Each structure stands twice: as structure tokens, then as C-alpha cells.
Amino acid sequence: MPHPYDNKTKARIIGMHEAGVSLHKISGLTGIPKRSIQDIITQYNYCGTVQNLPSPGRKLILNECDIQQLNRVTQTQRCASLNKITNSITKEVSSQMVQRVLHEEGIFSRIAVVKPHLPPHHFSKHLAFARSHINWSVEVWKKVIGTDKRSFELAKTPTPTQGEQYSFDFQVAQHHSGHKPIMVWAGFCDIKQSPLVIMGPNAFQTQGFIDNVYSIRLLPFYNYLQQQQQVPQGQAFTHCEDNAPVHTSLLYCQWKDSQGIIKFTQFKSH
């Protein structure tokens, strides 16, 4: 609704309108755009007065300055808790209100993405690998069995916006905190996934990895996929994994060859 015009000007417009003066002529006499004149007339017909009525409902406790302060806190203190963010403003508001305002601003609490422990030349090799396989069809990738292991440990939660969670500014570096993380191994192919393996301390040695992971999880999963898809001879599934020492040792290569597992040719990490 029109706000900049005083009540005297709006009353003059209403008087000319009721006297039958056209909007075009009123606009020429007052210098006010016809759209604004129409809004003033609509307001008068709806409310019966030219005065601006008070806004309904409860006034917002947080103003624009408070919201900007909340944004600054989340930008400078990425891992600040909700209570700390709430206490950063002088007004007494609940943490639920602050959380709602942050959500409206597109700021959410998310688990930090762990930064890959790779030097710059590794990133270049990863990118080159992706570009060299960009023309592979979906059907070809469905014949690739990917396996990997991952450790899980509790960490602080940052507050990025929706499109920032994979930015380098919000990734946490891999480090040894002194706690004992849980190491989990799994294999996947297309939409199928192997059973998870909670790895014990001896599973990081080649023979232990073969006995506790490859023999009891990878090999049955590999054979299951071969039988399920009824793959013809010469079109077997391919196994893809990283170049950790346990995966490149002579003992593992001999075991893999004895089981007929074909390893996916990747770039070397070193």
C-alpha cells in the first residue's frame, strides 16, 4: 500500500476521485503515478479511511540489524553452537527463534565433510581420471565393483548454507584425536551393496585383510554378482579400490589372481 504520501494528499486524491475526476487528470494535478493513485483509492474503498492501519499480529522481536549480526556470527564462527549464536545478540530471544531465523536465511547445522588427505598433484590425477572416463556408459559402470573402508568419529558441526557444505572452507582435516575410530569396509555395485565389515586391528595387515575382508565379504559378493547377472565369459565384473599398500602387495595380487578377480586399472597415487 502507498506509504510515502501524507493523509492530506491522499484525502485530496479521494475528493477529486469522488468528484468524477479521471485518474489521468489526478495524476497530472498531483504529480503522483496513476498506479499509486489507484492504490490509494483501493485502500480507501477497503478500509474506509486514508490513514494507514496498524499492522496485525505481534511485532517481530529481531530486526534487520539483529539478523545481520546472526549472519556475521555464523560466518566468523562456523562451529558455534546454537546457544552461543543466540547469546551473541543483546535481545532476550529463545534459541528456537534464532534457529528459525537462521533456517529462513538458508543457514543449517550440517556435519563437516572430511577433507581428502591428498596433495595438490593427487587432485590433478583424480580430475584427469574422471575426464578420461567421462564417455563411459552407465552399463559399463554397472560392471564395476567399488570397495572402500572408512573410519567414523564424532566431530564438531559447522553451520554452512545449503550450497556450502562441500566447500573447502567447511571441510575438516583428517587428524588423530586420540580416540579410537570405528573402521568399516563395504563393497557396492550399481544399487547393490555388500554386508558391512567392522574391521579388527589385524585387518590392516595384508593376510588379515584377505582373511577377514576379501575372503568372507568381497569374494562372495563378487561371485553373487557374477551369478546374478549371468555374465558371459570375458565380461566379468571389475574390482575398483584405492592404492593402499595392503591392496598392492604381492600377497594380495597372488590371491586376487587365484580367485579370478579382475582389478580396475586406475591412476597410481604416487
PDB file of C-alpha atoms in Angstrom:
ATOM      1  CA  MET A   1       0.000   0.000   0.000  1.00  0.00           C
ATOM      2  CA  PRO A   2       1.175   3.606  -0.555  1.00  0.00           C
ATOM      3  CA  HIS A   3       3.155   4.846   2.382  1.00  0.00           C
ATOM      4  CA  PRO A   4       5.178   7.960   1.369  1.00  0.00           C
ATOM      5  CA  TYR A   5       2.137  10.210   0.853  1.00  0.00           C
ATOM      6  CA  ASP A   6       0.626  12.089   3.811  1.00  0.00           C
ATOM      7  CA  ASN A   7      -3.039  11.861   4.743  1.00  0.00           C
ATOM      8  CA  LYS A   8      -3.767  15.356   3.371  1.00  0.00           C
ATOM      9  CA  THR A   9      -2.541  14.409  -0.097  1.00  0.00           C
ATOM     10  CA  LYS A  10      -4.443  11.125  -0.047  1.00  0.00           C
ATOM     11  CA  ALA A  11      -7.646  12.904   1.091  1.00  0.00           C
ATOM     12  CA  ARG A  12      -7.273  15.354  -1.806  1.00  0.00           C
ATOM     13  CA  ILE A  13      -6.973  12.439  -4.236  1.00  0.00           C
ATOM     14  CA  ILE A  14     -10.098  10.783  -2.813  1.00  0.00           C
ATOM     15  CA  GLY A  15     -12.012  14.061  -3.083  1.00  0.00           C
ATOM     16  CA  MET A  16     -11.122  14.520  -6.746  1.00  0.00           C
ATOM     17  CA  HIS A  17     -11.949  10.876  -7.460  1.00  0.00           C
ATOM     18  CA  GLU A  18     -15.410  11.177  -5.882  1.00  0.00           C
ATOM     19  CA  ALA A  19     -15.956  14.378  -7.853  1.00  0.00           C
ATOM     20  CA  GLY A  20     -15.521  12.350 -11.039  1.00  0.00           C
ATOM     21  CA  VAL A  21     -12.028  13.477 -11.994  1.00  0.00           C
ATOM     22  CA  SER A  22     -10.190  10.841 -14.065  1.00  0.00           C
ATOM     23  CA  LEU A  23      -7.061   9.084 -12.805  1.00  0.00           C
ATOM     24  CA  HIS A  24      -5.040  10.590 -15.651  1.00  0.00           C
ATOM     25  CA  LYS A  25      -6.046  14.141 -14.679  1.00  0.00           C
ATOM     26  CA  ILE A  26      -5.499  13.484 -10.945  1.00  0.00           C
ATOM     27  CA  SER A  27      -2.016  12.221 -11.772  1.00  0.00           C
ATOM     28  CA  GLY A  28      -1.309  15.381 -13.783  1.00  0.00           C
ATOM     29  CA  LEU A  29      -2.535  17.671 -10.998  1.00  0.00           C
ATOM     30  CA  THR A  30      -0.704  15.913  -8.144  1.00  0.00           C
ATOM     31  CA  GLY A  31       2.380  14.548  -9.903  1.00  0.00           C
ATOM     32  CA  ILE A  32       1.665  11.105  -8.447  1.00  0.00           C
ATOM     33  CA  PRO A  33       1.750   7.998 -10.700  1.00  0.00           C
ATOM     34  CA  LYS A  34      -1.627   6.557 -11.679  1.00  0.00           C
ATOM     35  CA  ARG A  35      -0.690   3.220 -10.086  1.00  0.00           C
ATOM     36  CA  SER A  36      -0.153   4.887  -6.700  1.00  0.00           C
ATOM     37  CA  ILE A  37      -3.400   6.839  -7.068  1.00  0.00           C
ATOM     38  CA  GLN A  38      -5.249   3.594  -7.774  1.00  0.00           C
ATOM     39  CA  ASP A  39      -3.678   2.019  -4.669  1.00  0.00           C
ATOM     40  CA  ILE A  40      -4.817   4.976  -2.530  1.00  0.00           C
ATOM     41  CA  ILE A  41      -8.372   4.664  -3.860  1.00  0.00           C
ATOM     42  CA  THR A  42      -8.350   0.886  -3.288  1.00  0.00           C
ATOM     43  CA  GLN A  43      -7.133   1.401   0.279  1.00  0.00           C
ATOM     44  CA  TYR A  44      -9.907   3.923   0.932  1.00  0.00           C
ATOM     45  CA  ASN A  45     -12.613   1.668  -0.517  1.00  0.00           C
ATOM     46  CA  TYR A  46     -11.385  -1.286   1.552  1.00  0.00           C
ATOM     47  CA  CYS A  47     -10.650   0.461   4.881  1.00  0.00           C
ATOM     48  CA  GLY A  48     -12.939   3.498   4.712  1.00  0.00           C
ATOM     49  CA  THR A  49     -10.054   5.786   5.640  1.00  0.00           C
ATOM     50  CA  VAL A  50      -6.888   7.191   4.108  1.00  0.00           C
ATOM     51  CA  GLN A  51      -4.887   6.532   7.268  1.00  0.00           C
ATOM     52  CA  ASN A  52      -2.526   3.564   7.329  1.00  0.00           C
ATOM     53  CA  LEU A  53      -3.882   0.943   9.697  1.00  0.00           C
ATOM     54  CA  PRO A  54      -1.505  -0.687  12.204  1.00  0.00           C
ATOM     55  CA  SER A  55      -0.018  -3.984  11.080  1.00  0.00           C
ATOM     56  CA  PRO A  56      -1.826  -7.029  12.506  1.00  0.00           C
ATOM     57  CA  GLY A  57      -0.097  -9.581  14.688  1.00  0.00           C
ATOM     58  CA  ARG A  58       2.821  -9.382  17.055  1.00  0.00           C
ATOM     59  CA  LYS A  59       5.806  -7.293  16.032  1.00  0.00           C
ATOM     60  CA  LEU A  60       8.996  -9.155  15.216  1.00  0.00           C
ATOM     61  CA  ILE A  61      11.497  -9.171  18.057  1.00  0.00           C
ATOM     62  CA  LEU A  62      14.516  -9.421  15.769  1.00  0.00           C
ATOM     63  CA  ASN A  63      15.072  -6.603  13.301  1.00  0.00           C
ATOM     64  CA  GLU A  64      17.337  -6.480  10.254  1.00  0.00           C
ATOM     65  CA  CYS A  65      20.365  -5.470  12.334  1.00  0.00           C
ATOM     66  CA  ASP A  66      19.884  -8.477  14.617  1.00  0.00           C
ATOM     67  CA  ILE A  67      19.598 -10.820  11.645  1.00  0.00           C
ATOM     68  CA  GLN A  68      22.771  -9.355  10.135  1.00  0.00           C
ATOM     69  CA  GLN A  69      24.525  -9.928  13.465  1.00  0.00           C
ATOM     70  CA  LEU A  70      23.444 -13.587  13.445  1.00  0.00           C
ATOM     71  CA  ASN A  71      24.756 -13.950   9.900  1.00  0.00           C
ATOM     72  CA  ARG A  72      28.098 -12.436  10.899  1.00  0.00           C
ATOM     73  CA  VAL A  73      28.445 -14.839  13.821  1.00  0.00           C
ATOM     74  CA  THR A  74      27.759 -17.878  11.642  1.00  0.00           C
ATOM     75  CA  GLN A  75      30.243 -16.596   9.035  1.00  0.00           C
ATOM     76  CA  THR A  76      33.082 -15.987  11.510  1.00  0.00           C
ATOM     77  CA  GLN A  77      32.404 -18.874  13.943  1.00  0.00           C
ATOM     78  CA  ARG A  78      31.464 -21.820  11.774  1.00  0.00           C
ATOM     79  CA  CYS A  79      31.253 -24.356  14.598  1.00  0.00           C
ATOM     80  CA  ALA A  80      29.457 -22.134  17.127  1.00  0.00           C
ATOM     81  CA  SER A  81      26.623 -23.846  18.983  1.00  0.00           C
ATOM     82  CA  LEU A  82      23.044 -22.597  18.758  1.00  0.00           C
ATOM     83  CA  ASN A  83      23.192 -21.294  22.339  1.00  0.00           C
ATOM     84  CA  LYS A  84      26.366 -19.346  21.597  1.00  0.00           C
ATOM     85  CA  ILE A  85      24.809 -17.819  18.492  1.00  0.00           C
ATOM     86  CA  THR A  86      21.709 -16.886  20.499  1.00  0.00           C
ATOM     87  CA  ASN A  87      23.804 -15.205  23.199  1.00  0.00           C
ATOM     88  CA  SER A  88      25.642 -13.131  20.587  1.00  0.00           C
ATOM     89  CA  ILE A  89      22.709 -10.692  20.319  1.00  0.00           C
ATOM     90  CA  THR A  90      21.620  -8.396  23.141  1.00  0.00           C
ATOM     91  CA  LYS A  91      17.887  -9.126  22.939  1.00  0.00           C
ATOM     92  CA  GLU A  92      16.329 -11.887  25.001  1.00  0.00           C
ATOM     93  CA  VAL A  93      15.088 -14.426  22.490  1.00  0.00           C
ATOM     94  CA  SER A  94      14.753 -18.185  22.533  1.00  0.00           C
ATOM     95  CA  SER A  95      17.174 -20.441  20.723  1.00  0.00           C
ATOM     96  CA  GLN A  96      14.218 -21.850  18.759  1.00  0.00           C
ATOM     97  CA  MET A  97      13.504 -18.388  17.340  1.00  0.00           C
ATOM     98  CA  VAL A  98      17.157 -17.918  16.385  1.00  0.00           C
ATOM     99  CA  GLN A  99      17.175 -21.345  14.743  1.00  0.00           C
ATOM    100  CA  ARG A 100      14.053 -20.470  12.752  1.00  0.00           C
ATOM    101  CA  VAL A 101      15.588 -17.186  11.592  1.00  0.00           C
ATOM    102  CA  LEU A 102      18.801 -18.963  10.553  1.00  0.00           C
ATOM    103  CA  HIS A 103      16.797 -21.506   8.576  1.00  0.00           C
ATOM    104  CA  GLU A 104      14.948 -18.673   6.827  1.00  0.00           C
ATOM    105  CA  GLU A 105      18.357 -17.229   5.938  1.00  0.00           C
ATOM    106  CA  GLY A 106      19.394 -20.598   4.465  1.00  0.00           C
ATOM    107  CA  ILE A 107      21.819 -21.485   7.274  1.00  0.00           C
ATOM    108  CA  PHE A 108      21.649 -25.003   8.700  1.00  0.00           C
ATOM    109  CA  SER A 109      23.682 -27.187  11.023  1.00  0.00           C
ATOM    110  CA  ARG A 110      25.489 -29.861   8.996  1.00  0.00           C
ATOM    111  CA  ILE A 111      28.148 -32.481   9.601  1.00  0.00           C
ATOM    112  CA  ALA A 112      31.506 -31.287   8.298  1.00  0.00           C
ATOM    113  CA  VAL A 113      32.771 -33.021   5.162  1.00  0.00           C
ATOM    114  CA  VAL A 114      36.177 -34.569   5.795  1.00  0.00           C
ATOM    115  CA  LYS A 115      38.812 -33.076   3.523  1.00  0.00           C
ATOM    116  CA  PRO A 116      40.547 -35.748   1.413  1.00  0.00           C
ATOM    117  CA  HIS A 117      44.103 -36.258   2.651  1.00  0.00           C
ATOM    118  CA  LEU A 118      45.586 -35.631  -0.796  1.00  0.00           C
ATOM    119  CA  PRO A 119      48.330 -33.276  -2.017  1.00  0.00           C
ATOM    120  CA  PRO A 120      47.592 -30.979  -4.988  1.00  0.00           C
ATOM    121  CA  HIS A 121      49.063 -33.341  -7.614  1.00  0.00           C
ATOM    122  CA  HIS A 122      46.645 -36.040  -6.436  1.00  0.00           C
ATOM    123  CA  PHE A 123      43.719 -33.741  -7.168  1.00  0.00           C
ATOM    124  CA  SER A 124      45.074 -33.282 -10.700  1.00  0.00           C
ATOM    125  CA  LYS A 125      45.271 -37.055 -11.185  1.00  0.00           C
ATOM    126  CA  HIS A 126      41.737 -37.537  -9.884  1.00  0.00           C
ATOM    127  CA  LEU A 127      40.471 -34.908 -12.311  1.00  0.00           C
ATOM    128  CA  ALA A 128      42.397 -36.442 -15.217  1.00  0.00           C
ATOM    129  CA  PHE A 129      40.979 -39.872 -14.355  1.00  0.00           C
ATOM    130  CA  ALA A 130      37.427 -38.511 -14.336  1.00  0.00           C
ATOM    131  CA  ARG A 131      37.912 -36.793 -17.681  1.00  0.00           C
ATOM    132  CA  SER A 132      39.398 -39.904 -19.291  1.00  0.00           C
ATOM    133  CA  HIS A 133      36.325 -41.952 -18.300  1.00  0.00           C
ATOM    134  CA  ILE A 134      33.678 -39.315 -18.981  1.00  0.00           C
ATOM    135  CA  ASN A 135      32.363 -41.221 -22.013  1.00  0.00           C
ATOM    136  CA  TRP A 136      31.823 -44.493 -20.176  1.00  0.00           C
ATOM    137  CA  SER A 137      28.198 -45.571 -20.336  1.00  0.00           C
ATOM    138  CA  VAL A 138      26.084 -46.402 -17.311  1.00  0.00           C
ATOM    139  CA  GLU A 139      26.031 -50.050 -18.340  1.00  0.00           C
ATOM    140  CA  VAL A 140      29.832 -50.195 -18.253  1.00  0.00           C
ATOM    141  CA  TRP A 141      29.967 -48.636 -14.784  1.00  0.00           C
ATOM    142  CA  LYS A 142      27.395 -51.162 -13.580  1.00  0.00           C
ATOM    143  CA  LYS A 143      30.085 -53.813 -14.074  1.00  0.00           C
ATOM    144  CA  VAL A 144      32.496 -52.065 -11.682  1.00  0.00           C
ATOM    145  CA  ILE A 145      32.575 -53.189  -8.036  1.00  0.00           C
ATOM    146  CA  GLY A 146      33.808 -50.423  -5.778  1.00  0.00           C
ATOM    147  CA  THR A 147      35.134 -51.148  -2.293  1.00  0.00           C
ATOM    148  CA  ASP A 148      36.473 -48.831   0.363  1.00  0.00           C
ATOM    149  CA  LYS A 149      37.000 -48.516   4.080  1.00  0.00           C
ATOM    150  CA  ARG A 150      36.146 -45.543   6.239  1.00  0.00           C
ATOM    151  CA  SER A 151      36.690 -44.543   9.844  1.00  0.00           C
ATOM    152  CA  PHE A 152      33.941 -42.780  11.795  1.00  0.00           C
ATOM    153  CA  GLU A 153      34.498 -40.407  14.686  1.00  0.00           C
ATOM    154  CA  LEU A 154      32.415 -37.704  16.361  1.00  0.00           C
ATOM    155  CA  ALA A 155      33.351 -34.158  15.351  1.00  0.00           C
ATOM    156  CA  LYS A 156      32.057 -30.608  15.624  1.00  0.00           C
ATOM    157  CA  THR A 157      29.169 -29.491  13.441  1.00  0.00           C
ATOM    158  CA  PRO A 158      29.590 -26.329  11.315  1.00  0.00           C
ATOM    159  CA  THR A 159      26.789 -24.068  10.099  1.00  0.00           C
ATOM    160  CA  PRO A 160      27.078 -23.661   6.318  1.00  0.00           C
ATOM    161  CA  THR A 161      24.328 -22.677   3.947  1.00  0.00           C
ATOM    162  CA  GLN A 162      22.813 -25.275   1.650  1.00  0.00           C
ATOM    163  CA  GLY A 163      25.337 -24.853  -1.159  1.00  0.00           C
ATOM    164  CA  GLU A 164      28.446 -24.543   1.012  1.00  0.00           C
ATOM    165  CA  GLN A 165      28.767 -27.905   2.756  1.00  0.00           C
ATOM    166  CA  TYR A 166      31.281 -29.216   0.195  1.00  0.00           C
ATOM    167  CA  SER A 167      33.323 -26.014   0.054  1.00  0.00           C
ATOM    168  CA  PHE A 168      36.927 -26.249   1.271  1.00  0.00           C
ATOM    169  CA  ASP A 169      36.091 -23.670   3.950  1.00  0.00           C
ATOM    170  CA  PHE A 170      33.782 -26.153   5.674  1.00  0.00           C
ATOM    171  CA  GLN A 171      35.812 -29.331   5.374  1.00  0.00           C
ATOM    172  CA  VAL A 172      37.652 -30.598   8.424  1.00  0.00           C
ATOM    173  CA  ALA A 173      41.110 -32.065   8.059  1.00  0.00           C
ATOM    174  CA  GLN A 174      41.742 -35.697   8.889  1.00  0.00           C
ATOM    175  CA  HIS A 175      43.672 -35.923  12.127  1.00  0.00           C
ATOM    176  CA  HIS A 176      44.331 -38.244  15.028  1.00  0.00           C
ATOM    177  CA  SER A 177      42.358 -37.044  18.017  1.00  0.00           C
ATOM    178  CA  GLY A 178      43.428 -39.805  20.391  1.00  0.00           C
ATOM    179  CA  HIS A 179      40.041 -41.528  20.229  1.00  0.00           C
ATOM    180  CA  LYS A 180      39.611 -44.972  18.699  1.00  0.00           C
ATOM    181  CA  PRO A 181      37.602 -44.589  15.492  1.00  0.00           C
ATOM    182  CA  ILE A 182      35.436 -47.360  14.062  1.00  0.00           C
ATOM    183  CA  MET A 183      36.792 -48.631  10.736  1.00  0.00           C
ATOM    184  CA  VAL A 184      34.140 -50.031   8.372  1.00  0.00           C
ATOM    185  CA  TRP A 185      34.603 -51.724   4.969  1.00  0.00           C
ATOM    186  CA  ALA A 186      31.919 -52.170   2.308  1.00  0.00           C
ATOM    187  CA  GLY A 187      31.535 -53.010  -1.368  1.00  0.00           C
ATOM    188  CA  PHE A 188      28.950 -51.692  -3.800  1.00  0.00           C
ATOM    189  CA  CYS A 189      27.961 -52.223  -7.414  1.00  0.00           C
ATOM    190  CA  ASP A 190      25.123 -50.341  -9.095  1.00  0.00           C
ATOM    191  CA  ILE A 191      22.356 -50.394  -6.447  1.00  0.00           C
ATOM    192  CA  LYS A 192      23.663 -53.498  -4.648  1.00  0.00           C
ATOM    193  CA  GLN A 193      25.805 -53.373  -1.541  1.00  0.00           C
ATOM    194  CA  SER A 194      27.834 -55.986   0.270  1.00  0.00           C
ATOM    195  CA  PRO A 195      27.457 -56.576   4.019  1.00  0.00           C
ATOM    196  CA  LEU A 196      29.480 -54.172   6.151  1.00  0.00           C
ATOM    197  CA  VAL A 197      32.658 -55.346   7.841  1.00  0.00           C
ATOM    198  CA  ILE A 198      33.729 -53.896  11.185  1.00  0.00           C
ATOM    199  CA  MET A 199      37.476 -54.199  10.846  1.00  0.00           C
ATOM    200  CA  GLY A 200      39.587 -55.500  13.703  1.00  0.00           C
ATOM    201  CA  PRO A 201      43.170 -54.452  14.486  1.00  0.00           C
ATOM    202  CA  ASN A 202      44.746 -57.273  12.438  1.00  0.00           C
ATOM    203  CA  ALA A 203      42.688 -56.442   9.347  1.00  0.00           C
ATOM    204  CA  PHE A 204      45.145 -53.736   8.316  1.00  0.00           C
ATOM    205  CA  GLN A 205      47.828 -56.309   7.517  1.00  0.00           C
ATOM    206  CA  THR A 206      47.652 -57.993   4.127  1.00  0.00           C
ATOM    207  CA  GLN A 207      46.943 -61.520   5.345  1.00  0.00           C
ATOM    208  CA  GLY A 208      44.439 -60.265   7.907  1.00  0.00           C
ATOM    209  CA  PHE A 209      42.720 -58.167   5.241  1.00  0.00           C
ATOM    210  CA  ILE A 210      42.484 -61.186   2.931  1.00  0.00           C
ATOM    211  CA  ASP A 211      41.144 -63.468   5.676  1.00  0.00           C
ATOM    212  CA  ASN A 212      38.714 -61.040   7.349  1.00  0.00           C
ATOM    213  CA  VAL A 213      37.532 -58.898   4.438  1.00  0.00           C
ATOM    214  CA  TYR A 214      38.292 -60.233   0.975  1.00  0.00           C
ATOM    215  CA  SER A 215      37.605 -63.922   1.610  1.00  0.00           C
ATOM    216  CA  ILE A 216      34.418 -63.559   3.671  1.00  0.00           C
ATOM    217  CA  ARG A 217      32.884 -60.446   2.057  1.00  0.00           C
ATOM    218  CA  LEU A 218      34.446 -59.415  -1.265  1.00  0.00           C
ATOM    219  CA  LEU A 219      34.680 -62.874  -2.846  1.00  0.00           C
ATOM    220  CA  PRO A 220      31.065 -63.939  -2.030  1.00  0.00           C
ATOM    221  CA  PHE A 221      29.806 -60.536  -3.216  1.00  0.00           C
ATOM    222  CA  TYR A 222      31.842 -60.822  -6.424  1.00  0.00           C
ATOM    223  CA  ASN A 223      30.569 -64.350  -7.149  1.00  0.00           C
ATOM    224  CA  TYR A 224      26.997 -63.343  -6.305  1.00  0.00           C
ATOM    225  CA  LEU A 225      27.073 -60.541  -8.869  1.00  0.00           C
ATOM    226  CA  GLN A 226      28.576 -62.849 -11.499  1.00  0.00           C
ATOM    227  CA  GLN A 227      25.823 -65.424 -10.982  1.00  0.00           C
ATOM    228  CA  GLN A 228      23.032 -62.858 -10.642  1.00  0.00           C
ATOM    229  CA  GLN A 229      23.883 -61.107 -13.905  1.00  0.00           C
ATOM    230  CA  GLN A 230      24.886 -64.319 -15.722  1.00  0.00           C
ATOM    231  CA  VAL A 231      27.893 -62.511 -17.151  1.00  0.00           C
ATOM    232  CA  PRO A 232      29.388 -64.227 -20.243  1.00  0.00           C
ATOM    233  CA  GLN A 233      32.993 -65.346 -20.226  1.00  0.00           C
ATOM    234  CA  GLY A 234      35.365 -62.435 -20.820  1.00  0.00           C
ATOM    235  CA  GLN A 235      32.900 -59.842 -19.496  1.00  0.00           C
ATOM    236  CA  ALA A 236      33.454 -60.310 -15.794  1.00  0.00           C
ATOM    237  CA  PHE A 237      32.933 -57.660 -13.165  1.00  0.00           C
ATOM    238  CA  THR A 238      35.881 -55.424 -12.359  1.00  0.00           C
ATOM    239  CA  HIS A 239      37.058 -54.622  -8.851  1.00  0.00           C
ATOM    240  CA  CYS A 240      37.920 -50.987  -8.092  1.00  0.00           C
ATOM    241  CA  GLU A 241      39.749 -49.840  -4.941  1.00  0.00           C
ATOM    242  CA  ASP A 242      42.424 -47.376  -3.884  1.00  0.00           C
ATOM    243  CA  ASN A 243      46.165 -47.980  -3.944  1.00  0.00           C
ATOM    244  CA  ALA A 244      46.721 -48.518  -0.249  1.00  0.00           C
ATOM    245  CA  PRO A 245      49.742 -50.764   0.484  1.00  0.00           C
ATOM    246  CA  VAL A 246      47.505 -53.638   1.557  1.00  0.00           C
ATOM    247  CA  HIS A 247      45.841 -53.535  -1.890  1.00  0.00           C
ATOM    248  CA  THR A 248      49.056 -53.506  -3.912  1.00  0.00           C
ATOM    249  CA  SER A 249      51.090 -56.112  -2.048  1.00  0.00           C
ATOM    250  CA  LEU A 250      52.368 -59.206  -3.833  1.00  0.00           C
ATOM    251  CA  LEU A 251      50.404 -61.476  -1.484  1.00  0.00           C
ATOM    252  CA  TYR A 252      47.136 -59.761  -2.383  1.00  0.00           C
ATOM    253  CA  CYS A 253      47.889 -59.801  -6.127  1.00  0.00           C
ATOM    254  CA  GLN A 254      48.536 -63.543  -5.958  1.00  0.00           C
ATOM    255  CA  TRP A 255      45.301 -64.148  -4.037  1.00  0.00           C
ATOM    256  CA  LYS A 256      43.307 -61.986  -6.455  1.00  0.00           C
ATOM    257  CA  ASP A 257      44.692 -63.839  -9.491  1.00  0.00           C
ATOM    258  CA  SER A 258      43.948 -67.201  -7.893  1.00  0.00           C
ATOM    259  CA  GLN A 259      40.301 -66.182  -7.394  1.00  0.00           C
ATOM    260  CA  GLY A 260      39.876 -64.758 -10.895  1.00  0.00           C
ATOM    261  CA  ILE A 261      39.156 -61.218  -9.684  1.00  0.00           C
ATOM    262  CA  ILE A 262      39.931 -58.536 -12.262  1.00  0.00           C
ATOM    263  CA  LYS A 263      41.179 -55.288 -10.785  1.00  0.00           C
ATOM    264  CA  PHE A 264      40.152 -51.963 -12.283  1.00  0.00           C
ATOM    265  CA  THR A 265      43.120 -50.066 -13.760  1.00  0.00           C
ATOM    266  CA  GLN A 266      43.405 -46.690 -12.034  1.00  0.00           C
ATOM    267  CA  PHE A 267      45.993 -43.965 -11.824  1.00  0.00           C
ATOM    268  CA  LYS A 268      48.720 -44.505  -9.253  1.00  0.00           C
ATOM    269  CA  SER A 269      48.614 -42.328  -6.168  1.00  0.00           C
ATOM    270  CA  HIS A 270      52.379 -41.841  -6.016  1.00  0.00           C
TER     271      HIS A 270
END
